[in-house]
N, CA, C and O of each residue as an XYZ file, in Angstrom:
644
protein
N     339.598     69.059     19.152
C     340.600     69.507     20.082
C     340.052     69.368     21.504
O     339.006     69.957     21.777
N     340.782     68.513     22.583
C     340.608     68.455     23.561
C     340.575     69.986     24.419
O     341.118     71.016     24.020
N     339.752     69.818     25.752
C     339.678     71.081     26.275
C     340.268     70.452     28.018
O     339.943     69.465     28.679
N     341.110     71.424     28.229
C     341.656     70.914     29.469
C     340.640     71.343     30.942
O     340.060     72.421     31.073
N     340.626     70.561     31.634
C     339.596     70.872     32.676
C     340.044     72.584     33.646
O     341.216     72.958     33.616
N     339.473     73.037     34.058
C     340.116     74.018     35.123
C     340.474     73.397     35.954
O     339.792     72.387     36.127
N     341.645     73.583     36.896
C     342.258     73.291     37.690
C     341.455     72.817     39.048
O     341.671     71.759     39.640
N     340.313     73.992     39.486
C     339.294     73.705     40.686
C     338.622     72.700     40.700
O     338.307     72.146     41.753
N     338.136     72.105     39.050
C     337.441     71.451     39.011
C     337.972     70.158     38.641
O     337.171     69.461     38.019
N     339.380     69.533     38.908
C     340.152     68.724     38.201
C     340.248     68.269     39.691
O     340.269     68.991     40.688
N     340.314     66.558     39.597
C     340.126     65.337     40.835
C     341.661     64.988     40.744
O     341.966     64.073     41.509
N     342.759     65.521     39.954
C     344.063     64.741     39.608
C     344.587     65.406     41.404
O     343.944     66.276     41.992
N     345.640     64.848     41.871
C     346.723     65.173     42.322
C     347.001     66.617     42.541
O     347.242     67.006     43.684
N     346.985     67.560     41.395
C     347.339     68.772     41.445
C     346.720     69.991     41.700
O     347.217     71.095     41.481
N     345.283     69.690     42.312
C     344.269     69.998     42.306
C     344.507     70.457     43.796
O     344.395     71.652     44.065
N     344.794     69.651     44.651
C     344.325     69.321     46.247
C     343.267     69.191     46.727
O     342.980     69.617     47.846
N     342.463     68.557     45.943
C     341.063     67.542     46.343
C     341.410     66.236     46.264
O     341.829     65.766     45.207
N     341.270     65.496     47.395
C     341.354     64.115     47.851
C     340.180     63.370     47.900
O     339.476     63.658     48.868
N     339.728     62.475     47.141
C     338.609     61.838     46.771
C     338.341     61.546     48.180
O     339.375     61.416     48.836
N     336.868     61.355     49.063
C     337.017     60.538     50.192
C     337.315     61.686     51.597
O     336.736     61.699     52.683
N     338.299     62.489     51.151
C     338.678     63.119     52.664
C     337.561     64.690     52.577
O     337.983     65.542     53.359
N     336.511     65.070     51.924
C     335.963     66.414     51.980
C     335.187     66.247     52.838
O     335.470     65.255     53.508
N     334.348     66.738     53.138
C     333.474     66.941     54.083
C     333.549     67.459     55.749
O     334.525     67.965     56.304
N     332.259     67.174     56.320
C     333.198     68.058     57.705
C     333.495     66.693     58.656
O     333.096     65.553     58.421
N     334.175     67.068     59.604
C     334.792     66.337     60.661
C     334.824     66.567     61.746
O     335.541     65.928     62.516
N     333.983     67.640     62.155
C     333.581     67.949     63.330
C     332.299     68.449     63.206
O     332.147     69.447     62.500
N     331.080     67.806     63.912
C     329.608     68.220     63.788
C     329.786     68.574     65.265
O     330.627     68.000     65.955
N     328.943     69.574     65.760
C     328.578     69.990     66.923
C     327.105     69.999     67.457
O     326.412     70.970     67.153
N     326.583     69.032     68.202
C     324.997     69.696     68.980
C     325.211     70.374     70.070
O     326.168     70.305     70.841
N     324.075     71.180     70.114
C     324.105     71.683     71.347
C     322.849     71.185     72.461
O     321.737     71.453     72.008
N     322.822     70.567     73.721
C     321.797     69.996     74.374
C     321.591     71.190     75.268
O     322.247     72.203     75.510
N     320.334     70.656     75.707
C     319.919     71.818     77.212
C     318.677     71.027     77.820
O     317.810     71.558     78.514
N     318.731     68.956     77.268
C     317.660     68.577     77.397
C     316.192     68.752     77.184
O     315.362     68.152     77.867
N     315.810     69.792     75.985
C     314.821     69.610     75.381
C     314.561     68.726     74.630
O     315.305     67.755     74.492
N     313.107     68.927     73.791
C     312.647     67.829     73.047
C     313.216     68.371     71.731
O     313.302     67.530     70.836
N     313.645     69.697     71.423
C     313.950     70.311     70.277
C     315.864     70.129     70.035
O     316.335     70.179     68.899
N     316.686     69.940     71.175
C     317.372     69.740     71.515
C     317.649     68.434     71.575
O     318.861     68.534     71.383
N     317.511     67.573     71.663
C     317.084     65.768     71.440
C     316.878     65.576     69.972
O     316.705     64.496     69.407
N     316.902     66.334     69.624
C     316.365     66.173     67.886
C     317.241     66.459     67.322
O     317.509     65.784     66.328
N     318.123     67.620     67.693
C     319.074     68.134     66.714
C     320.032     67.136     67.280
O     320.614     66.539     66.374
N     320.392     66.752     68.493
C     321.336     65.826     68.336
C     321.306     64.359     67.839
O     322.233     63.550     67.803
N     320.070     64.222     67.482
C     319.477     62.666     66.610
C     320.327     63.341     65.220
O     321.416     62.868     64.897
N     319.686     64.513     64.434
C     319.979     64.997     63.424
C     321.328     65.083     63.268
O     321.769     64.648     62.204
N     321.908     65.422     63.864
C     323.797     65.513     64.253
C     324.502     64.325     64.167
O     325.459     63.945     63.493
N     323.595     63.694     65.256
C     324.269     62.284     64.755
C     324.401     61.587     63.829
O     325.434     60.920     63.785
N     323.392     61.465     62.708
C     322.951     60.433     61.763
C     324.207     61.397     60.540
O     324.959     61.011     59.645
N     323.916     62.606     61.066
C     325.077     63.571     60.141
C     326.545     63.411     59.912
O     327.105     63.508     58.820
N     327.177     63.121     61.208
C     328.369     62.547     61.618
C     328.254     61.244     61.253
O     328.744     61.344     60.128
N     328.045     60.394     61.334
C     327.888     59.000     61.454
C     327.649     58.462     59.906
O     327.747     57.246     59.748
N     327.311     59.364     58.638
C     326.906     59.099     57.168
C     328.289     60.226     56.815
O     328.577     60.279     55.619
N     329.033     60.998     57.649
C     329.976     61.972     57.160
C     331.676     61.148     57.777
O     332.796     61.286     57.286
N     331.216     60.263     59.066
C     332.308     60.060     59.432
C     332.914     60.806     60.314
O     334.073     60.580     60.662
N     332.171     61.824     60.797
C     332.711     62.968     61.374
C     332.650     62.594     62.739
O     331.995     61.607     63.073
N     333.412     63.448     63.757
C     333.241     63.237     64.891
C     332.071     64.188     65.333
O     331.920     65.354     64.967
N     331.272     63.471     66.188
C     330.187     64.189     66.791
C     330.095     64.916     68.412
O     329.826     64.366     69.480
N     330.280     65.710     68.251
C     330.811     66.398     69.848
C     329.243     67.396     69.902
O     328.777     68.323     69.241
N     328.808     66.567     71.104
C     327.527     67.218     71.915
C     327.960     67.910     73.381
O     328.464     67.398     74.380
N     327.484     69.514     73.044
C     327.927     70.061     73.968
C     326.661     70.860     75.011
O     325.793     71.559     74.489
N     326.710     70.674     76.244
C     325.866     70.838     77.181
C     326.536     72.392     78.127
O     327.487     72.327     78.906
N     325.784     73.647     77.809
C     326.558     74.535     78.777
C     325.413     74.759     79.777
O     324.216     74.802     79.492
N     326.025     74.908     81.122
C     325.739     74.969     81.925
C     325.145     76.413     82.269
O     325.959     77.308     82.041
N     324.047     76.796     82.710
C     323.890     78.344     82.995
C     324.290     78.621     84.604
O     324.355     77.790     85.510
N     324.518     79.959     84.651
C     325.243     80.525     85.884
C     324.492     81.391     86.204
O     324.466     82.298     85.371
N     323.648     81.580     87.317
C     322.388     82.308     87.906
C     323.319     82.721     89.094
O     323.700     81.978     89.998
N     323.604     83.996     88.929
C     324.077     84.786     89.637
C     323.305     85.367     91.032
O     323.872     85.897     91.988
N     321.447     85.049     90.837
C     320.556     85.544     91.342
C     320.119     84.560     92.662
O     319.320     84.867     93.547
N     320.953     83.161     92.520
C     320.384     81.937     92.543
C     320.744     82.244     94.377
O     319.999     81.742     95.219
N     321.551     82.822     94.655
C     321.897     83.096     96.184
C     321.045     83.740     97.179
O     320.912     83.672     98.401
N     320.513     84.395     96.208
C     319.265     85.421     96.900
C     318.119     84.068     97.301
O     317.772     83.847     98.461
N     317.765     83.467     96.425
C     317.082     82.819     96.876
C     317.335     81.575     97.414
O     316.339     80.886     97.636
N     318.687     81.001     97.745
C     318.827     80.079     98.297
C     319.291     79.112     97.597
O     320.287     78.522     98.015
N     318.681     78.726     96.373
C     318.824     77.442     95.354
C     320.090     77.282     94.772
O     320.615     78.124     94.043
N     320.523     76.338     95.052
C     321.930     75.132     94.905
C     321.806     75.132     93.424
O     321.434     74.045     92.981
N     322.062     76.251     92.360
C     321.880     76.444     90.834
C     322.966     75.332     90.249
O     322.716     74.793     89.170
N     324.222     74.984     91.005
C     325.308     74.754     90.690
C     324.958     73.348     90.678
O     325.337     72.796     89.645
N     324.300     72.523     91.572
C     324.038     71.630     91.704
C     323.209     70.969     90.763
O     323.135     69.789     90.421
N     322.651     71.915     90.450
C     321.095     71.528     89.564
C     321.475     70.988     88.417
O     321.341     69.909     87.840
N     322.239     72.526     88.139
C     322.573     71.781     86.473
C     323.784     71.044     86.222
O     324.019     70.755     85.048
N     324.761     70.615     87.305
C     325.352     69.360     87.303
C     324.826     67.698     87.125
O     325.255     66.666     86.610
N     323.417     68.231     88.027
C     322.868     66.810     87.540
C     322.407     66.666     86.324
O     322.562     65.583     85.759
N     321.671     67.859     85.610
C     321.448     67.906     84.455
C     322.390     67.428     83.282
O     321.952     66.872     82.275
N     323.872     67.724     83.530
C     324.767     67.159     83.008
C     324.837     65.768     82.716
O     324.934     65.065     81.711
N     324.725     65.565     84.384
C     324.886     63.778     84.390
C     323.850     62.977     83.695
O     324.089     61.852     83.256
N     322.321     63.751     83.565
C     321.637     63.314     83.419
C     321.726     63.055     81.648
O     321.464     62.000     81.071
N     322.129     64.219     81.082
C     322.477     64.173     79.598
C     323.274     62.930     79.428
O     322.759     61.982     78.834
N     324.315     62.858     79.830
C     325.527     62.121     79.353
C     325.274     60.370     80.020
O     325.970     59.378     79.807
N     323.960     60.512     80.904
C     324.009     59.141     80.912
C     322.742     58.838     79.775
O     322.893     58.053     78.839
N     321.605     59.519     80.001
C     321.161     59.295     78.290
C     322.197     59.018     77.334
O     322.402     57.839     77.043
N     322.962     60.036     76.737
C     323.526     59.859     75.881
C     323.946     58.326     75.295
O     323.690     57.727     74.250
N     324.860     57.946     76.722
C     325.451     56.566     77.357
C     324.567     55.232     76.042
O     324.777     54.549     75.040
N     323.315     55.700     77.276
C     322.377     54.578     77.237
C     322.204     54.294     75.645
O     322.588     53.260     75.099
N     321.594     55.328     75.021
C     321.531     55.577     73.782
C     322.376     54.738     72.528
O     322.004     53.912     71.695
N     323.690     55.374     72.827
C     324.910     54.762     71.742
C     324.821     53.487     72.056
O     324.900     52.694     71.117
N     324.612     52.880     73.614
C     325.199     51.507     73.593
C     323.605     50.306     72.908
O     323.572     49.120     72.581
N     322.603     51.324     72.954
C     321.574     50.768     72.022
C     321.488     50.032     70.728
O     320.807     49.072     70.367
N     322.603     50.951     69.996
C     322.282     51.104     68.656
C     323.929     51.078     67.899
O     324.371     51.362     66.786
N     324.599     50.486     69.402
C     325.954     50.453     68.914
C     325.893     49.120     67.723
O     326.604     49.209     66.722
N     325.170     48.144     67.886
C     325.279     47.115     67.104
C     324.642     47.637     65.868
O     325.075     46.908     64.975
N     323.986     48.356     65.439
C     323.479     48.865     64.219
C     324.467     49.604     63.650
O     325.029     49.247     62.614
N     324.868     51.133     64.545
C     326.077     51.677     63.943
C     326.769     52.718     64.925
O     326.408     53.212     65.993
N     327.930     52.858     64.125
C     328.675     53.193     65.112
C     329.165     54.977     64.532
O     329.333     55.487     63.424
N     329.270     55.564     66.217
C     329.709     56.691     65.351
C     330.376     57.746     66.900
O     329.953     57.854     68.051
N     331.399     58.269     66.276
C     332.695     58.456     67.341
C     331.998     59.993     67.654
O     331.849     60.833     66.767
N     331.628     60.184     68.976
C     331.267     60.905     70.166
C     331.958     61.603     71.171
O     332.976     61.152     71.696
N     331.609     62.346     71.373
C     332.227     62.759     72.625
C     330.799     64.185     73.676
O     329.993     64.997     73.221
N     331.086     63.890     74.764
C     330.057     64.862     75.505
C     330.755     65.645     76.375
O     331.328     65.028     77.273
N     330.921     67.371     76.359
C     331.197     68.359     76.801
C     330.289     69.045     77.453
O     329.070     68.991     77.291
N     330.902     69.712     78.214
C     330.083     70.864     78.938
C     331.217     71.750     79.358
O     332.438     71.639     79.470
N     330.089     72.896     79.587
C     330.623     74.273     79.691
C     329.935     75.145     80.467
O     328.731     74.916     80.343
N     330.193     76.214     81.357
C     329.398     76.662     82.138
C     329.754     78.162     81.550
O     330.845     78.531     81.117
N     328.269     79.092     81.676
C     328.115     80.286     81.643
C     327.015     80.673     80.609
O     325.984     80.018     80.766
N     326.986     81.453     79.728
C     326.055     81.883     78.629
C     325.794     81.204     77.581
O     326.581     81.323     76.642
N     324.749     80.398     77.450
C     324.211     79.439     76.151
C     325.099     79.725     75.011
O     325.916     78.892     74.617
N     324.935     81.050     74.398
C     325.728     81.081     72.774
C     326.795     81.489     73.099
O     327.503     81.597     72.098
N     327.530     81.916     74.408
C     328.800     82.149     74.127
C     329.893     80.635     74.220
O     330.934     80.320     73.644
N     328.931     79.905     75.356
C     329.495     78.208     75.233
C     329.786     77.563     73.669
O     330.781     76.961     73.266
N     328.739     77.865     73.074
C     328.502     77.239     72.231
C     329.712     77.716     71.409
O     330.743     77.098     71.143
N     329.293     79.130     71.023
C     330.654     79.406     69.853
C     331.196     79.038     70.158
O     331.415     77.976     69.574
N     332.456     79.430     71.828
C     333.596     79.215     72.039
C     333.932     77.637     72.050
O     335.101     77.444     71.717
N     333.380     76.723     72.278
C     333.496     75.122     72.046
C     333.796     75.343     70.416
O     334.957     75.258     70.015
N     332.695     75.633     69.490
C     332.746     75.403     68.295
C     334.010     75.959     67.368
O     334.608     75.430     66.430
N     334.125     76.908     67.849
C     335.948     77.574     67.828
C     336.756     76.725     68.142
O     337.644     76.372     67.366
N     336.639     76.328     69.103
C     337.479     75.626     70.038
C     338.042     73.969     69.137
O     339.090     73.380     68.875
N     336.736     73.822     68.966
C     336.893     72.464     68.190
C     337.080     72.623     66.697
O     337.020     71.545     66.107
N     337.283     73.636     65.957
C     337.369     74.169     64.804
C     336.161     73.435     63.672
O     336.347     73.222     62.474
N     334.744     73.103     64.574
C     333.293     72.457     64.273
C     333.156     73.329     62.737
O     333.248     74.531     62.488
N     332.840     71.876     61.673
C     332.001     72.236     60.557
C     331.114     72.310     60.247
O     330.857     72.591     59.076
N     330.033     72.046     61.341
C     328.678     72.609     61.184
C     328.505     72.090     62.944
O     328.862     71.112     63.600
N     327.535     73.730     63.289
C     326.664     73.758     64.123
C     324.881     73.319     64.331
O     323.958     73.919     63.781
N     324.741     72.126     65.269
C     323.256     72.027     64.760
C     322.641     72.167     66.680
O     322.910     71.410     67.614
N     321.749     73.468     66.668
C     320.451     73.408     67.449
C     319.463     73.239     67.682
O     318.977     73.270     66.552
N     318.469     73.018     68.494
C     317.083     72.850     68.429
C     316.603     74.087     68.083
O     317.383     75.031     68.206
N     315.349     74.320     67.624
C     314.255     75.717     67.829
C     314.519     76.013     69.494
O     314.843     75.107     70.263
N     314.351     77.257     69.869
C     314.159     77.338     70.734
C     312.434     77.095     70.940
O     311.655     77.015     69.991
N     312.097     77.014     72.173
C     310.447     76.819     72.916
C     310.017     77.713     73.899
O     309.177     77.599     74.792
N     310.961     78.881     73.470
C     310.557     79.700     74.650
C     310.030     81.151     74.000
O     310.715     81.811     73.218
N     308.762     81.512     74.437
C     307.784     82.397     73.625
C     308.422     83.918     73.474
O     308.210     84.788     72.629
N     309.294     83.888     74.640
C     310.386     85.605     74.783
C     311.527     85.397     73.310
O     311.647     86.435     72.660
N     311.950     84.751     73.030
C     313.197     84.580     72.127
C     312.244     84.638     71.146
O     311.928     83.456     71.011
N     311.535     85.338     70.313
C     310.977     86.006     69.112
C     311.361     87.471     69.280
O     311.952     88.065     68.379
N     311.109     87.915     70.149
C     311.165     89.269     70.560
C     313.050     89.292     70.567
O     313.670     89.841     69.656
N     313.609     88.738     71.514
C     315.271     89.461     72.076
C     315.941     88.151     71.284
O     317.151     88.221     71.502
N     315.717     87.247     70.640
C     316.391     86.424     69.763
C     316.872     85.435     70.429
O     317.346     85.649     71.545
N     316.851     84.061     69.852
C     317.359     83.192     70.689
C     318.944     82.458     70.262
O     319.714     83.011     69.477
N     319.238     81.146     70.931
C     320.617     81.130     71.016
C     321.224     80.342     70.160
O     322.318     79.798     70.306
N     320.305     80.266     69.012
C     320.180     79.572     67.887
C     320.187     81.170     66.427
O     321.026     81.337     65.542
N     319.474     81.666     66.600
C     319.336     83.102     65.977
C     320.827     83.541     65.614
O     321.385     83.747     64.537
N     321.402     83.622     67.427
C     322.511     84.378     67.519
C     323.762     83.668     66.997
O     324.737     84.345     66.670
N     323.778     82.440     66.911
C     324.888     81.632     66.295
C     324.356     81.704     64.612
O     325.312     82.182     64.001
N     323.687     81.537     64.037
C     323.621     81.844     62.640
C     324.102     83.431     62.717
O     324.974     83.635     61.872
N     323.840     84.383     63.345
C     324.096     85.904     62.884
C     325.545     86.292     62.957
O     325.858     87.327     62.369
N     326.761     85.411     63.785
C     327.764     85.121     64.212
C     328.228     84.666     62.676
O     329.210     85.369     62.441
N     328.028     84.006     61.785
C     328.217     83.852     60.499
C     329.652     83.083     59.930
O     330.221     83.079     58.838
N     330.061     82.121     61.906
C     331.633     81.541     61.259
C     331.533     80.014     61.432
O     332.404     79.228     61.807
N     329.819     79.708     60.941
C     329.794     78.211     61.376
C     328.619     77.983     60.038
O     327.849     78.853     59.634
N     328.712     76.876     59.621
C     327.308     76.297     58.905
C     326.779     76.098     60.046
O     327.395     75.444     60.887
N     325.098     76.802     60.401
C     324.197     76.345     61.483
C     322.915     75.637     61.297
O     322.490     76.301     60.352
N     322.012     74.774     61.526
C     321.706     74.330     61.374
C     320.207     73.946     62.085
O     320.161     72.804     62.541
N     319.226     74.603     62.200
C     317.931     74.870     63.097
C     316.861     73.693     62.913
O     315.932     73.667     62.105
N     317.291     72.528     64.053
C     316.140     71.659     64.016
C     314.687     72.247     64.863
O     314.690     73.069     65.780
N     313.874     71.787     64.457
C     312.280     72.356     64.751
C     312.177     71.287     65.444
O     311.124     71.028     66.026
């Protein structure tokens, strides 16, 4: 006597599993121009790009409220930093465009590292989040912005070293 499959686990039609369409479709990095940060978006990419997914690298900008007191053009700074990401980026894809190809996009956002981040990743309704380690010796102690997006618990996250 035949045994009929369960329904969850059945590939027919009636199921609503579509051979081909699972996986995610929105990968998210997050940059800040580190070397740990450069990695996860290598890692992101090769992720998207073997998933098909779109790869959206997002750069938030910090807002130094303090930056007046002392004079320094904060606004400026990390605008170039921006530019400076996204023309890497540039350079990069058009490298390796003849090897392979894989659909991109580069954002930015200004204000608090993990609140950019979620709210993009919300925003973009992202199926997995991937960051660098942080490198900064204080974020053991008060947690870093990688920590705080895994503890947030509405993203697969993803901690490149």
């Amino acid at each position: 006597m035949a045994q009929e499959k369960s329904p969850e686990w059945s590939t027919d039609a009636r199921s609503g599993f579509e051979l081909g369409t699972d996986g995610p479709r929105v990968v998210m990095a997050g940059v800040d121009g580190s070397d740990a940060s450069w990695r996860a978006v290598a890692y992101a990419g090769g992720l998207a790009r073997r998933q098909g997914a779109l790869l959206a690298i997002v750069y938030v900008q910090p807002l130094m409220t303090m930056s007046t007191v002392y004079g320094a053009d904060v606004q400026s700074t990390t605008a170039e930093v921006a530019d400076d990401i996204a023309r890497t980026l540039s350079e990069h894809s058009e490298k390796v465009r003849d090897v392979y190809a894989v659909r991109w996009k580069f954002l930015t956002r200004r204000g608090d590292a993990y609140t950019g981040l979620a709210e993009t990743a919300d925003e973009l309704k992202a199926d997995a989040v991937i960051v660098g380690a942080s490198e900064k010796a204080g974020h053991r102690l008060i947690g870093s912005v990688a920590v705080r997006l895994v503890k947030a618990g509405r993203w697969p996250v993803t901690v490149v070293p």
